[in-house]
PDB file of C-alpha atoms in Angstrom:
ATOM      1  CA  MET A   1      -6.992   9.092  34.449  1.00  0.00           C
ATOM      2  CA  PRO A   2     -10.985   8.049  36.036  1.00  0.00           C
ATOM      3  CA  PRO A   3     -13.779   8.167  33.627  1.00  0.00           C
ATOM      4  CA  ILE A   4     -16.463  10.886  33.335  1.00  0.00           C
ATOM      5  CA  SER A   5     -18.803   8.877  35.452  1.00  0.00           C
ATOM      6  CA  GLU A   6     -19.898   5.029  36.076  1.00  0.00           C
ATOM      7  CA  SER A   7     -21.423   4.691  32.792  1.00  0.00           C
ATOM      8  CA  ARG A   8     -20.138   7.901  30.619  1.00  0.00           C
ATOM      9  CA  LYS A   9     -17.009   7.550  28.800  1.00  0.00           C
ATOM     10  CA  ARG A  10     -14.865  10.025  26.873  1.00  0.00           C
ATOM     11  CA  ILE A  11     -13.977   7.568  23.674  1.00  0.00           C
ATOM     12  CA  LEU A  12     -11.611   8.065  20.389  1.00  0.00           C
ATOM     13  CA  VAL A  13     -12.577   6.719  17.452  1.00  0.00           C
ATOM     14  CA  THR A  14      -9.776   7.325  14.772  1.00  0.00           C
ATOM     15  CA  GLY A  15     -10.706   6.466  11.156  1.00  0.00           C
ATOM     16  CA  GLY A  16     -14.176   7.746  12.589  1.00  0.00           C
ATOM     17  CA  ALA A  17     -15.313   9.459   9.268  1.00  0.00           C
ATOM     18  CA  GLY A  18     -15.428   6.214   7.691  1.00  0.00           C
ATOM     19  CA  PHE A  19     -18.016   3.411   7.082  1.00  0.00           C
ATOM     20  CA  LEU A  20     -17.632   1.304  10.068  1.00  0.00           C
ATOM     21  CA  GLY A  21     -16.176   4.190  12.155  1.00  0.00           C
ATOM     22  CA  SER A  22     -19.168   6.282  12.158  1.00  0.00           C
ATOM     23  CA  HIS A  23     -21.497   3.348  12.648  1.00  0.00           C
ATOM     24  CA  LEU A  24     -19.552   2.640  15.721  1.00  0.00           C
ATOM     25  CA  ILE A  25     -19.830   6.266  16.899  1.00  0.00           C
ATOM     26  CA  ASP A  26     -23.587   6.611  16.313  1.00  0.00           C
ATOM     27  CA  ARG A  27     -23.901   3.459  18.866  1.00  0.00           C
ATOM     28  CA  LEU A  28     -21.664   4.973  21.556  1.00  0.00           C
ATOM     29  CA  LEU A  29     -23.292   8.263  21.514  1.00  0.00           C
ATOM     30  CA  ASP A  30     -26.576   5.949  21.823  1.00  0.00           C
ATOM     31  CA  GLN A  31     -25.084   4.722  24.919  1.00  0.00           C
ATOM     32  CA  GLY A  32     -24.569   8.586  26.421  1.00  0.00           C
ATOM     33  CA  HIS A  33     -20.651   8.354  25.894  1.00  0.00           C
ATOM     34  CA  GLU A  34     -19.081  11.459  24.878  1.00  0.00           C
ATOM     35  CA  VAL A  35     -16.461  10.640  21.781  1.00  0.00           C
ATOM     36  CA  ILE A  36     -13.787  12.217  19.855  1.00  0.00           C
ATOM     37  CA  CYS A  37     -13.731  11.592  16.133  1.00  0.00           C
ATOM     38  CA  VAL A  38     -10.302  11.732  14.561  1.00  0.00           C
ATOM     39  CA  ASP A  39      -9.902  11.950  10.785  1.00  0.00           C
ATOM     40  CA  ASN A  40      -8.122  13.164   7.529  1.00  0.00           C
ATOM     41  CA  LEU A  41     -10.886  12.113   5.470  1.00  0.00           C
ATOM     42  CA  PHE A  42      -8.837  10.794   3.129  1.00  0.00           C
ATOM     43  CA  SER A  43     -10.724   7.635   2.095  1.00  0.00           C
ATOM     44  CA  SER A  44     -13.849   8.968   4.199  1.00  0.00           C
ATOM     45  CA  THR A  45     -16.502  11.910   4.508  1.00  0.00           C
ATOM     46  CA  LYS A  46     -17.951  14.279   6.260  1.00  0.00           C
ATOM     47  CA  ARG A  47     -21.129  13.304   5.125  1.00  0.00           C
ATOM     48  CA  ASN A  48     -20.781  10.631   7.276  1.00  0.00           C
ATOM     49  CA  ILE A  49     -21.061  12.153  10.906  1.00  0.00           C
ATOM     50  CA  ASP A  50     -22.982  15.306   9.359  1.00  0.00           C
ATOM     51  CA  HIS A  51     -25.900  14.170  11.492  1.00  0.00           C
ATOM     52  CA  LEU A  52     -23.629  13.859  14.794  1.00  0.00           C
ATOM     53  CA  HIS A  53     -22.411  17.600  14.835  1.00  0.00           C
ATOM     54  CA  ALA A  54     -25.504  19.247  16.729  1.00  0.00           C
ATOM     55  CA  ASN A  55     -24.494  16.792  19.670  1.00  0.00           C
ATOM     56  CA  PRO A  56     -23.010  18.382  22.617  1.00  0.00           C
ATOM     57  CA  ARG A  57     -21.098  14.836  23.314  1.00  0.00           C
ATOM     58  CA  PHE A  58     -19.350  14.701  19.980  1.00  0.00           C
ATOM     59  CA  GLU A  59     -16.373  16.093  18.613  1.00  0.00           C
ATOM     60  CA  PHE A  60     -14.616  15.976  15.395  1.00  0.00           C
ATOM     61  CA  LEU A  61     -10.499  16.696  14.846  1.00  0.00           C
ATOM     62  CA  ARG A  62      -9.220  16.451  11.287  1.00  0.00           C
ATOM     63  CA  HIS A  63      -6.053  15.115  12.129  1.00  0.00           C
ATOM     64  CA  ASP A  64      -3.614  12.101  10.379  1.00  0.00           C
ATOM     65  CA  VAL A  65      -2.961   9.544  12.873  1.00  0.00           C
ATOM     66  CA  CYS A  66       0.759   9.166  10.961  1.00  0.00           C
ATOM     67  CA  PHE A  67       1.250  12.139  13.752  1.00  0.00           C
ATOM     68  CA  PRO A  68       1.412  12.217  17.181  1.00  0.00           C
ATOM     69  CA  LEU A  69      -1.840  12.882  18.730  1.00  0.00           C
ATOM     70  CA  TYR A  70      -2.409  14.832  22.517  1.00  0.00           C
ATOM     71  CA  VAL A  71      -6.366  14.113  23.957  1.00  0.00           C
ATOM     72  CA  GLU A  72      -7.597  12.805  27.023  1.00  0.00           C
ATOM     73  CA  VAL A  73      -9.655   9.815  26.922  1.00  0.00           C
ATOM     74  CA  ASP A  74     -11.074   6.467  28.416  1.00  0.00           C
ATOM     75  CA  GLU A  75     -10.996   4.110  25.229  1.00  0.00           C
ATOM     76  CA  ILE A  76      -9.290   4.262  22.095  1.00  0.00           C
ATOM     77  CA  TYR A  77     -10.873   2.281  18.791  1.00  0.00           C
ATOM     78  CA  ASN A  78      -8.084   2.485  16.181  1.00  0.00           C
ATOM     79  CA  LEU A  79     -10.276   2.569  12.703  1.00  0.00           C
ATOM     80  CA  ALA A  80      -7.729   4.648  11.178  1.00  0.00           C
ATOM     81  CA  CYS A  81      -6.911   3.299   7.536  1.00  0.00           C
ATOM     82  CA  PRO A  82      -8.167   3.293   4.125  1.00  0.00           C
ATOM     83  CA  ALA A  83      -9.598  -0.195   3.430  1.00  0.00           C
ATOM     84  CA  SER A  84     -10.299  -0.747   0.262  1.00  0.00           C
ATOM     85  CA  PRO A  85      -7.792  -1.582  -2.899  1.00  0.00           C
ATOM     86  CA  VAL A  86      -9.003   1.311  -4.659  1.00  0.00           C
ATOM     87  CA  HIS A  87      -7.869   3.404  -2.249  1.00  0.00           C
ATOM     88  CA  TYR A  88      -5.045   1.820  -0.078  1.00  0.00           C
ATOM     89  CA  GLN A  89      -3.170   1.392  -3.709  1.00  0.00           C
ATOM     90  CA  HIS A  90      -3.471   4.879  -4.587  1.00  0.00           C
ATOM     91  CA  ASP A  91      -1.216   5.840  -1.904  1.00  0.00           C
ATOM     92  CA  PRO A  92       0.821   2.674  -0.608  1.00  0.00           C
ATOM     93  CA  ILE A  93       3.706   4.076   1.527  1.00  0.00           C
ATOM     94  CA  GLN A  94       1.277   6.313   3.087  1.00  0.00           C
ATOM     95  CA  THR A  95      -0.682   3.045   3.760  1.00  0.00           C
ATOM     96  CA  LEU A  96       2.060   1.437   5.464  1.00  0.00           C
ATOM     97  CA  LYS A  97       2.482   4.253   7.251  1.00  0.00           C
ATOM     98  CA  THR A  98      -0.680   4.648   8.414  1.00  0.00           C
ATOM     99  CA  SER A  99      -1.027   1.256   9.858  1.00  0.00           C
ATOM    100  CA  VAL A 100       2.118   1.275  11.425  1.00  0.00           C
ATOM    101  CA  HIS A 101       3.027   4.806  13.036  1.00  0.00           C
ATOM    102  CA  GLY A 102      -0.554   5.220  13.260  1.00  0.00           C
ATOM    103  CA  ALA A 103      -0.417   2.509  15.449  1.00  0.00           C
ATOM    104  CA  ILE A 104       2.435   3.297  17.333  1.00  0.00           C
ATOM    105  CA  ASN A 105       1.278   6.915  18.296  1.00  0.00           C
ATOM    106  CA  ILE A 106      -2.710   5.808  19.113  1.00  0.00           C
ATOM    107  CA  LEU A 107      -0.530   2.983  21.429  1.00  0.00           C
ATOM    108  CA  GLY A 108       1.689   5.787  22.431  1.00  0.00           C
ATOM    109  CA  LEU A 109      -1.234   7.922  23.561  1.00  0.00           C
ATOM    110  CA  ALA A 110      -2.969   4.760  25.457  1.00  0.00           C
ATOM    111  CA  LYS A 111       0.119   3.782  27.460  1.00  0.00           C
ATOM    112  CA  ARG A 112       0.448   7.803  28.560  1.00  0.00           C
ATOM    113  CA  LEU A 113      -3.423   7.574  29.629  1.00  0.00           C
ATOM    114  CA  ARG A 114      -3.291   3.610  30.644  1.00  0.00           C
ATOM    115  CA  CYS A 115      -6.555   3.386  28.968  1.00  0.00           C
ATOM    116  CA  LYS A 116      -7.656   0.341  26.636  1.00  0.00           C
ATOM    117  CA  VAL A 117      -6.971   0.232  23.496  1.00  0.00           C
ATOM    118  CA  LEU A 118      -8.652  -1.824  20.391  1.00  0.00           C
ATOM    119  CA  GLN A 119      -7.061  -2.320  16.900  1.00  0.00           C
ATOM    120  CA  ALA A 120      -9.014  -3.226  14.057  1.00  0.00           C
ATOM    121  CA  SER A 121      -7.274  -5.427  11.852  1.00  0.00           C
ATOM    122  CA  THR A 122      -8.258  -7.710   9.005  1.00  0.00           C
ATOM    123  CA  SER A 123      -9.130 -10.627   7.495  1.00  0.00           C
ATOM    124  CA  GLU A 124      -6.201  -9.806   5.003  1.00  0.00           C
ATOM    125  CA  VAL A 125      -3.584 -10.281   7.367  1.00  0.00           C
ATOM    126  CA  TYR A 126      -4.740 -14.414   6.058  1.00  0.00           C
ATOM    127  CA  GLY A 127      -3.729 -13.270   2.537  1.00  0.00           C
ATOM    128  CA  ASP A 128      -4.816 -16.215   0.312  1.00  0.00           C
ATOM    129  CA  PRO A 129      -5.349 -18.942   2.896  1.00  0.00           C
ATOM    130  CA  ASP A 130      -4.674 -22.504   2.323  1.00  0.00           C
ATOM    131  CA  ILE A 131      -6.839 -23.275   5.049  1.00  0.00           C
ATOM    132  CA  HIS A 132     -10.759 -23.034   5.109  1.00  0.00           C
ATOM    133  CA  PRO A 133     -12.131 -21.535   7.287  1.00  0.00           C
ATOM    134  CA  GLN A 134      -9.519 -19.432   8.743  1.00  0.00           C
ATOM    135  CA  THR A 135      -9.071 -19.491  12.754  1.00  0.00           C
ATOM    136  CA  GLU A 136      -7.185 -16.882  15.079  1.00  0.00           C
ATOM    137  CA  ASP A 137      -4.296 -19.436  14.907  1.00  0.00           C
ATOM    138  CA  TYR A 138      -3.427 -19.791  11.455  1.00  0.00           C
ATOM    139  CA  TRP A 139      -0.121 -17.761  10.558  1.00  0.00           C
ATOM    140  CA  GLY A 140      -1.757 -16.820   6.638  1.00  0.00           C
ATOM    141  CA  ASN A 141      -0.346 -16.955   3.070  1.00  0.00           C
ATOM    142  CA  VAL A 142       0.469 -13.213   2.516  1.00  0.00           C
ATOM    143  CA  ASN A 143       2.252 -12.026  -0.653  1.00  0.00           C
ATOM    144  CA  PRO A 144       5.559  -9.523   0.994  1.00  0.00           C
ATOM    145  CA  ILE A 145       5.819  -7.460  -2.267  1.00  0.00           C
ATOM    146  CA  GLY A 146       2.354  -7.728  -3.967  1.00  0.00           C
ATOM    147  CA  LEU A 147       0.356  -4.655  -5.131  1.00  0.00           C
ATOM    148  CA  ARG A 148      -2.016  -5.606  -1.865  1.00  0.00           C
ATOM    149  CA  SER A 149       1.098  -5.716   0.759  1.00  0.00           C
ATOM    150  CA  CYS A 150       0.819  -2.101   1.913  1.00  0.00           C
ATOM    151  CA  TYR A 151      -2.421  -3.073   3.883  1.00  0.00           C
ATOM    152  CA  ASP A 152      -1.810  -6.871   4.274  1.00  0.00           C
ATOM    153  CA  GLU A 153       1.351  -6.503   5.977  1.00  0.00           C
ATOM    154  CA  GLY A 154       0.536  -3.098   7.247  1.00  0.00           C
ATOM    155  CA  LYS A 155      -2.475  -4.467   9.468  1.00  0.00           C
ATOM    156  CA  ARG A 156      -0.041  -7.544  10.538  1.00  0.00           C
ATOM    157  CA  ALA A 157       2.445  -5.430  11.464  1.00  0.00           C
ATOM    158  CA  ALA A 158       0.390  -3.019  13.626  1.00  0.00           C
ATOM    159  CA  GLU A 159      -0.936  -6.305  15.100  1.00  0.00           C
ATOM    160  CA  THR A 160       2.390  -7.114  16.616  1.00  0.00           C
ATOM    161  CA  LEU A 161       2.744  -3.493  17.728  1.00  0.00           C
ATOM    162  CA  PHE A 162      -0.341  -4.098  19.602  1.00  0.00           C
ATOM    163  CA  PHE A 163       0.885  -7.283  20.879  1.00  0.00           C
ATOM    164  CA  ASP A 164       4.046  -6.212  22.320  1.00  0.00           C
ATOM    165  CA  TYR A 165       2.784  -3.497  24.128  1.00  0.00           C
ATOM    166  CA  ASN A 166       0.634  -5.859  25.738  1.00  0.00           C
ATOM    167  CA  ARG A 167       3.411  -7.794  26.839  1.00  0.00           C
ATOM    168  CA  GLN A 168       6.296  -5.411  27.334  1.00  0.00           C
ATOM    169  CA  HIS A 169       4.270  -2.469  29.280  1.00  0.00           C
ATOM    170  CA  GLY A 170       1.384  -4.170  29.966  1.00  0.00           C
ATOM    171  CA  LEU A 171      -0.807  -2.017  28.241  1.00  0.00           C
ATOM    172  CA  GLU A 172      -4.431  -3.191  27.739  1.00  0.00           C
ATOM    173  CA  THR A 173      -5.148  -4.077  23.849  1.00  0.00           C
ATOM    174  CA  LYS A 174      -7.500  -5.669  22.113  1.00  0.00           C
ATOM    175  CA  VAL A 175      -7.130  -7.078  18.390  1.00  0.00           C
ATOM    176  CA  ALA A 176     -10.296  -7.515  16.380  1.00  0.00           C
ATOM    177  CA  ARG A 177      -9.846  -9.427  12.587  1.00  0.00           C
ATOM    178  CA  ILE A 178     -13.063  -8.316  10.619  1.00  0.00           C
ATOM    179  CA  PHE A 179     -14.085  -9.697   7.451  1.00  0.00           C
ATOM    180  CA  ASN A 180     -16.154  -8.200   4.357  1.00  0.00           C
ATOM    181  CA  THR A 181     -18.326  -5.757   5.990  1.00  0.00           C
ATOM    182  CA  TYR A 182     -21.000  -4.118   4.228  1.00  0.00           C
ATOM    183  CA  GLY A 183     -24.052  -1.619   4.872  1.00  0.00           C
ATOM    184  CA  PRO A 184     -25.075   1.919   4.488  1.00  0.00           C
ATOM    185  CA  ARG A 185     -22.354   4.670   4.083  1.00  0.00           C
ATOM    186  CA  MET A 186     -20.066   2.459   2.375  1.00  0.00           C
ATOM    187  CA  HIS A 187     -17.952   4.788  -0.396  1.00  0.00           C
ATOM    188  CA  ARG A 188     -19.573   4.434  -3.916  1.00  0.00           C
ATOM    189  CA  GLN A 189     -16.151   4.451  -5.507  1.00  0.00           C
ATOM    190  CA  ASP A 190     -14.106   2.123  -3.062  1.00  0.00           C
ATOM    191  CA  GLY A 191     -13.838  -0.945  -5.296  1.00  0.00           C
ATOM    192  CA  ARG A 192     -15.319  -3.046  -2.808  1.00  0.00           C
ATOM    193  CA  VAL A 193     -17.673  -5.855  -4.491  1.00  0.00           C
ATOM    194  CA  VAL A 194     -21.003  -5.277  -2.637  1.00  0.00           C
ATOM    195  CA  SER A 195     -20.915  -1.187  -3.511  1.00  0.00           C
ATOM    196  CA  ASN A 196     -19.845  -2.026  -6.832  1.00  0.00           C
ATOM    197  CA  PHE A 197     -22.564  -4.395  -7.783  1.00  0.00           C
ATOM    198  CA  ILE A 198     -25.225  -2.157  -6.420  1.00  0.00           C
ATOM    199  CA  VAL A 199     -23.962   1.135  -7.920  1.00  0.00           C
ATOM    200  CA  GLN A 200     -23.329  -0.514 -11.422  1.00  0.00           C
ATOM    201  CA  ALA A 201     -26.970  -2.382 -10.876  1.00  0.00           C
ATOM    202  CA  LEU A 202     -29.130   0.701  -9.823  1.00  0.00           C
ATOM    203  CA  GLN A 203     -27.404   2.983 -12.719  1.00  0.00           C
ATOM    204  CA  GLY A 204     -27.693  -0.238 -15.263  1.00  0.00           C
ATOM    205  CA  HIS A 205     -24.295  -0.331 -16.088  1.00  0.00           C
ATOM    206  CA  PRO A 206     -22.820  -3.999 -16.727  1.00  0.00           C
ATOM    207  CA  ILE A 207     -22.060  -5.650 -13.308  1.00  0.00           C
ATOM    208  CA  THR A 208     -18.598  -6.841 -13.638  1.00  0.00           C
ATOM    209  CA  ILE A 209     -17.124 -10.052 -11.799  1.00  0.00           C
ATOM    210  CA  TYR A 210     -13.490 -10.382 -11.842  1.00  0.00           C
ATOM    211  CA  GLY A 211     -12.401 -14.167 -13.004  1.00  0.00           C
ATOM    212  CA  ASP A 212     -15.088 -16.954 -13.471  1.00  0.00           C
ATOM    213  CA  GLY A 213     -16.787 -16.093 -10.051  1.00  0.00           C
ATOM    214  CA  SER A 214     -16.544 -18.846  -8.599  1.00  0.00           C
ATOM    215  CA  GLN A 215     -14.312 -17.026  -5.588  1.00  0.00           C
ATOM    216  CA  THR A 216     -16.495 -16.506  -2.604  1.00  0.00           C
ATOM    217  CA  ARG A 217     -16.585 -14.087   0.705  1.00  0.00           C
ATOM    218  CA  SER A 218     -18.576 -13.874   3.780  1.00  0.00           C
ATOM    219  CA  PHE A 219     -20.374 -10.853   4.075  1.00  0.00           C
ATOM    220  CA  CYS A 220     -21.377  -8.969   7.626  1.00  0.00           C
ATOM    221  CA  TYR A 221     -23.682  -6.394   7.710  1.00  0.00           C
ATOM    222  CA  VAL A 222     -22.436  -3.129   9.512  1.00  0.00           C
ATOM    223  CA  ASP A 223     -24.717  -3.890  12.429  1.00  0.00           C
ATOM    224  CA  ASP A 224     -23.522  -7.177  13.392  1.00  0.00           C
ATOM    225  CA  LEU A 225     -20.012  -6.168  13.490  1.00  0.00           C
ATOM    226  CA  ILE A 226     -20.026  -3.003  15.515  1.00  0.00           C
ATOM    227  CA  GLU A 227     -21.829  -5.223  18.044  1.00  0.00           C
ATOM    228  CA  GLY A 228     -18.976  -7.558  17.934  1.00  0.00           C
ATOM    229  CA  LEU A 229     -16.341  -4.710  18.390  1.00  0.00           C
ATOM    230  CA  MET A 230     -17.707  -3.658  21.177  1.00  0.00           C
ATOM    231  CA  LYS A 231     -18.420  -6.844  23.168  1.00  0.00           C
ATOM    232  CA  LEU A 232     -14.312  -7.295  22.397  1.00  0.00           C
ATOM    233  CA  MET A 233     -13.622  -3.990  23.963  1.00  0.00           C
ATOM    234  CA  GLY A 234     -15.967  -4.677  27.051  1.00  0.00           C
ATOM    235  CA  THR A 235     -14.069  -8.295  27.846  1.00  0.00           C
ATOM    236  CA  PRO A 236     -11.477  -8.401  30.720  1.00  0.00           C
ATOM    237  CA  GLY A 237      -8.064  -7.433  30.081  1.00  0.00           C
ATOM    238  CA  GLU A 238      -6.438 -10.739  29.800  1.00  0.00           C
ATOM    239  CA  VAL A 239      -9.002 -11.270  26.314  1.00  0.00           C
ATOM    240  CA  ILE A 240      -6.274  -9.368  23.664  1.00  0.00           C
ATOM    241  CA  GLY A 241      -8.061 -11.905  20.789  1.00  0.00           C
ATOM    242  CA  PRO A 242      -7.313 -11.963  17.914  1.00  0.00           C
ATOM    243  CA  ILE A 243     -10.921 -12.714  17.369  1.00  0.00           C
ATOM    244  CA  ASN A 244     -12.374 -13.076  13.797  1.00  0.00           C
ATOM    245  CA  ILE A 245     -15.583 -11.289  13.800  1.00  0.00           C
ATOM    246  CA  GLY A 246     -17.621 -11.960  10.472  1.00  0.00           C
ATOM    247  CA  ASN A 247     -20.281 -13.560   8.859  1.00  0.00           C
ATOM    248  CA  THR A 248     -19.901 -17.427   8.575  1.00  0.00           C
ATOM    249  CA  ARG A 249     -21.987 -18.121   5.909  1.00  0.00           C
ATOM    250  CA  GLU A 250     -20.343 -18.014   2.203  1.00  0.00           C
ATOM    251  CA  PHE A 251     -21.532 -16.640  -0.725  1.00  0.00           C
ATOM    252  CA  SER A 252     -19.932 -16.772  -4.651  1.00  0.00           C
ATOM    253  CA  MET A 253     -19.886 -13.373  -6.575  1.00  0.00           C
ATOM    254  CA  LEU A 254     -21.997 -14.971  -8.688  1.00  0.00           C
ATOM    255  CA  GLU A 255     -24.588 -15.039  -6.126  1.00  0.00           C
ATOM    256  CA  LEU A 256     -24.181 -11.831  -4.931  1.00  0.00           C
ATOM    257  CA  ALA A 257     -24.564 -10.331  -8.352  1.00  0.00           C
ATOM    258  CA  SER A 258     -27.778 -12.507  -8.847  1.00  0.00           C
ATOM    259  CA  LEU A 259     -28.703 -11.184  -5.183  1.00  0.00           C
ATOM    260  CA  VAL A 260     -28.521  -7.535  -6.494  1.00  0.00           C
ATOM    261  CA  ILE A 261     -29.777  -7.828  -9.409  1.00  0.00           C
ATOM    262  CA  GLN A 262     -33.478  -9.586  -7.882  1.00  0.00           C
ATOM    263  CA  VAL A 263     -33.211  -6.914  -5.349  1.00  0.00           C
ATOM    264  CA  THR A 264     -32.548  -3.505  -7.232  1.00  0.00           C
ATOM    265  CA  GLY A 265     -34.902  -5.050 -10.357  1.00  0.00           C
ATOM    266  CA  SER A 266     -32.118  -4.093 -12.533  1.00  0.00           C
ATOM    267  CA  ARG A 267     -31.360  -5.698 -16.101  1.00  0.00           C
ATOM    268  CA  SER A 268     -27.664  -5.108 -16.006  1.00  0.00           C
ATOM    269  CA  GLU A 269     -25.692  -7.665 -17.305  1.00  0.00           C
ATOM    270  CA  ILE A 270     -22.553  -9.367 -16.117  1.00  0.00           C
ATOM    271  CA  ARG A 271     -19.564  -9.087 -17.590  1.00  0.00           C
ATOM    272  CA  HIS A 272     -16.061 -10.832 -16.776  1.00  0.00           C
ATOM    273  CA  LEU A 273     -12.823  -9.451 -16.519  1.00  0.00           C
ATOM    274  CA  PRO A 274      -9.181 -10.547 -15.516  1.00  0.00           C
ATOM    275  CA  LEU A 275      -8.796 -11.595 -11.846  1.00  0.00           C
ATOM    276  CA  PRO A 276      -6.951  -8.859 -10.313  1.00  0.00           C
ATOM    277  CA  SER A 277      -3.019  -9.872  -8.134  1.00  0.00           C
ATOM    278  CA  ASP A 278      -3.263 -11.726  -4.979  1.00  0.00           C
ATOM    279  CA  ASP A 279      -7.142 -11.563  -4.897  1.00  0.00           C
ATOM    280  CA  PRO A 280      -8.065 -14.641  -2.320  1.00  0.00           C
ATOM    281  CA  ARG A 281     -10.121 -17.464  -3.855  1.00  0.00           C
ATOM    282  CA  GLN A 282     -11.530 -17.893   0.073  1.00  0.00           C
ATOM    283  CA  ARG A 283     -12.549 -15.754   2.733  1.00  0.00           C
ATOM    284  CA  GLN A 284     -14.927 -17.471   5.498  1.00  0.00           C
ATOM    285  CA  PRO A 285     -14.235 -16.875   9.285  1.00  0.00           C
ATOM    286  CA  ASP A 286     -13.772 -19.343  11.808  1.00  0.00           C
ATOM    287  CA  ILE A 287     -15.615 -17.738  14.899  1.00  0.00           C
ATOM    288  CA  THR A 288     -15.591 -20.068  17.588  1.00  0.00           C
ATOM    289  CA  LYS A 289     -13.400 -17.352  19.556  1.00  0.00           C
ATOM    290  CA  ALA A 290     -16.282 -14.863  19.043  1.00  0.00           C
ATOM    291  CA  ARG A 291     -19.442 -17.118  19.930  1.00  0.00           C
ATOM    292  CA  THR A 292     -17.168 -18.766  22.903  1.00  0.00           C
ATOM    293  CA  ILE A 293     -15.314 -14.954  24.417  1.00  0.00           C
ATOM    294  CA  LEU A 294     -17.865 -12.605  23.349  1.00  0.00           C
ATOM    295  CA  GLY A 295     -21.289 -13.981  23.240  1.00  0.00           C
ATOM    296  CA  TRP A 296     -21.815 -13.223  19.525  1.00  0.00           C
ATOM    297  CA  GLU A 297     -22.326 -14.154  15.948  1.00  0.00           C
ATOM    298  CA  ALA A 298     -23.813 -12.361  12.806  1.00  0.00           C
ATOM    299  CA  LYS A 299     -27.470 -12.146  12.815  1.00  0.00           C
ATOM    300  CA  THR A 300     -28.385 -10.433   9.805  1.00  0.00           C
ATOM    301  CA  GLN A 301     -29.286 -12.658   6.844  1.00  0.00           C
ATOM    302  CA  LEU A 302     -27.848 -11.272   3.385  1.00  0.00           C
ATOM    303  CA  ARG A 303     -30.798 -10.296   1.600  1.00  0.00           C
ATOM    304  CA  GLY A 304     -32.100  -8.363   4.335  1.00  0.00           C
ATOM    305  CA  GLY A 305     -28.668  -6.457   4.684  1.00  0.00           C
ATOM    306  CA  ILE A 306     -28.362  -6.015   0.664  1.00  0.00           C
ATOM    307  CA  GLU A 307     -31.968  -3.744   0.579  1.00  0.00           C
ATOM    308  CA  ARG A 308     -30.872  -1.438   3.155  1.00  0.00           C
ATOM    309  CA  THR A 309     -27.753  -1.021   1.472  1.00  0.00           C
ATOM    310  CA  VAL A 310     -29.552  -0.829  -1.962  1.00  0.00           C
ATOM    311  CA  GLU A 311     -31.888   2.012  -0.050  1.00  0.00           C
ATOM    312  CA  TYR A 312     -28.809   3.882   0.654  1.00  0.00           C
ATOM    313  CA  PHE A 313     -27.504   4.169  -2.791  1.00  0.00           C
ATOM    314  CA  LYS A 314     -30.224   5.107  -4.138  1.00  0.00           C
ATOM    315  CA  SER A 315     -30.754   8.390  -2.444  1.00  0.00           C
ATOM    316  CA  LEU A 316     -26.984   9.159  -2.240  1.00  0.00           C
ATOM    317  CA  LEU A 317     -27.289   8.861  -6.045  1.00  0.00           C
ATOM    318  CA  ILE A 318     -30.396  10.959  -6.400  1.00  0.00           C
ATOM    319  CA  ASN A 319     -28.576  13.511  -4.054  1.00  0.00           C
ATOM    320  CA  GLU A 320     -25.598  13.715  -6.302  1.00  0.00           C
ATOM    321  CA  ALA A 321     -27.678  13.417  -9.664  1.00  0.00           C
TER     322      ALA A 321
END
């Protein structure tokens, strides 16, 4: 099916009402494309896309990707899957189905349409890594039967499907491995460290750090991440990936907590709790491929991104009061 025009495409974004999906849709609409947003609203919210409903080039479909979908589009971004431990451990079987059955259904749709399709994979495919930073050729250190396995192994299986559809059917597929991302529209109860710390600080509650706080993460601001996904989608057909997309600056949990307290002006104290099962000690991407192939790297400094995210949560908490 040919595009609507040379410059405008009809693009499907699954998981489009989520944190990342809604920002991606904003960017696609800004470029003049038509967008179909598909989401079952399990871990997302209509609030993230309320500002889009008046746009004639935007359409929302409430649908679960575990079931086949029949639409006509030029490109597909597959972002459908709960991505925080709180959400994906709530119903681990459904999480695994979303990754695997969802990938099969979306790939089947792309095969019928002969259109390009991008999989939003994750740094969790590396598990608790034995090498640091993580390169794309590292196979990972994943517990296949742990509490996080429904997400980690589901995403690994989805990657396998994307590569097999490329090899067996010649489908143009792209795989992005997303590292920790933060920014406005994060779910306030998703259990992720940035949203946890900010909400706790704004409410004057103790900031909870699991373990001694020396474990590290690399935090990428959402605008930078979306730019990386779109650059990957725009690459020639021979570029499949996987390609790491994330910030290379590494921060400990204690450093992040200290920054959040400074930005919010909170008097919250830090409380240490036991480390969860299979929680990685380190997580930092090697983005050599992103730099050389995509010409991409994260630009937003952590403090600036945290300030913008704090303003979002301030507004959210006021509206909920």
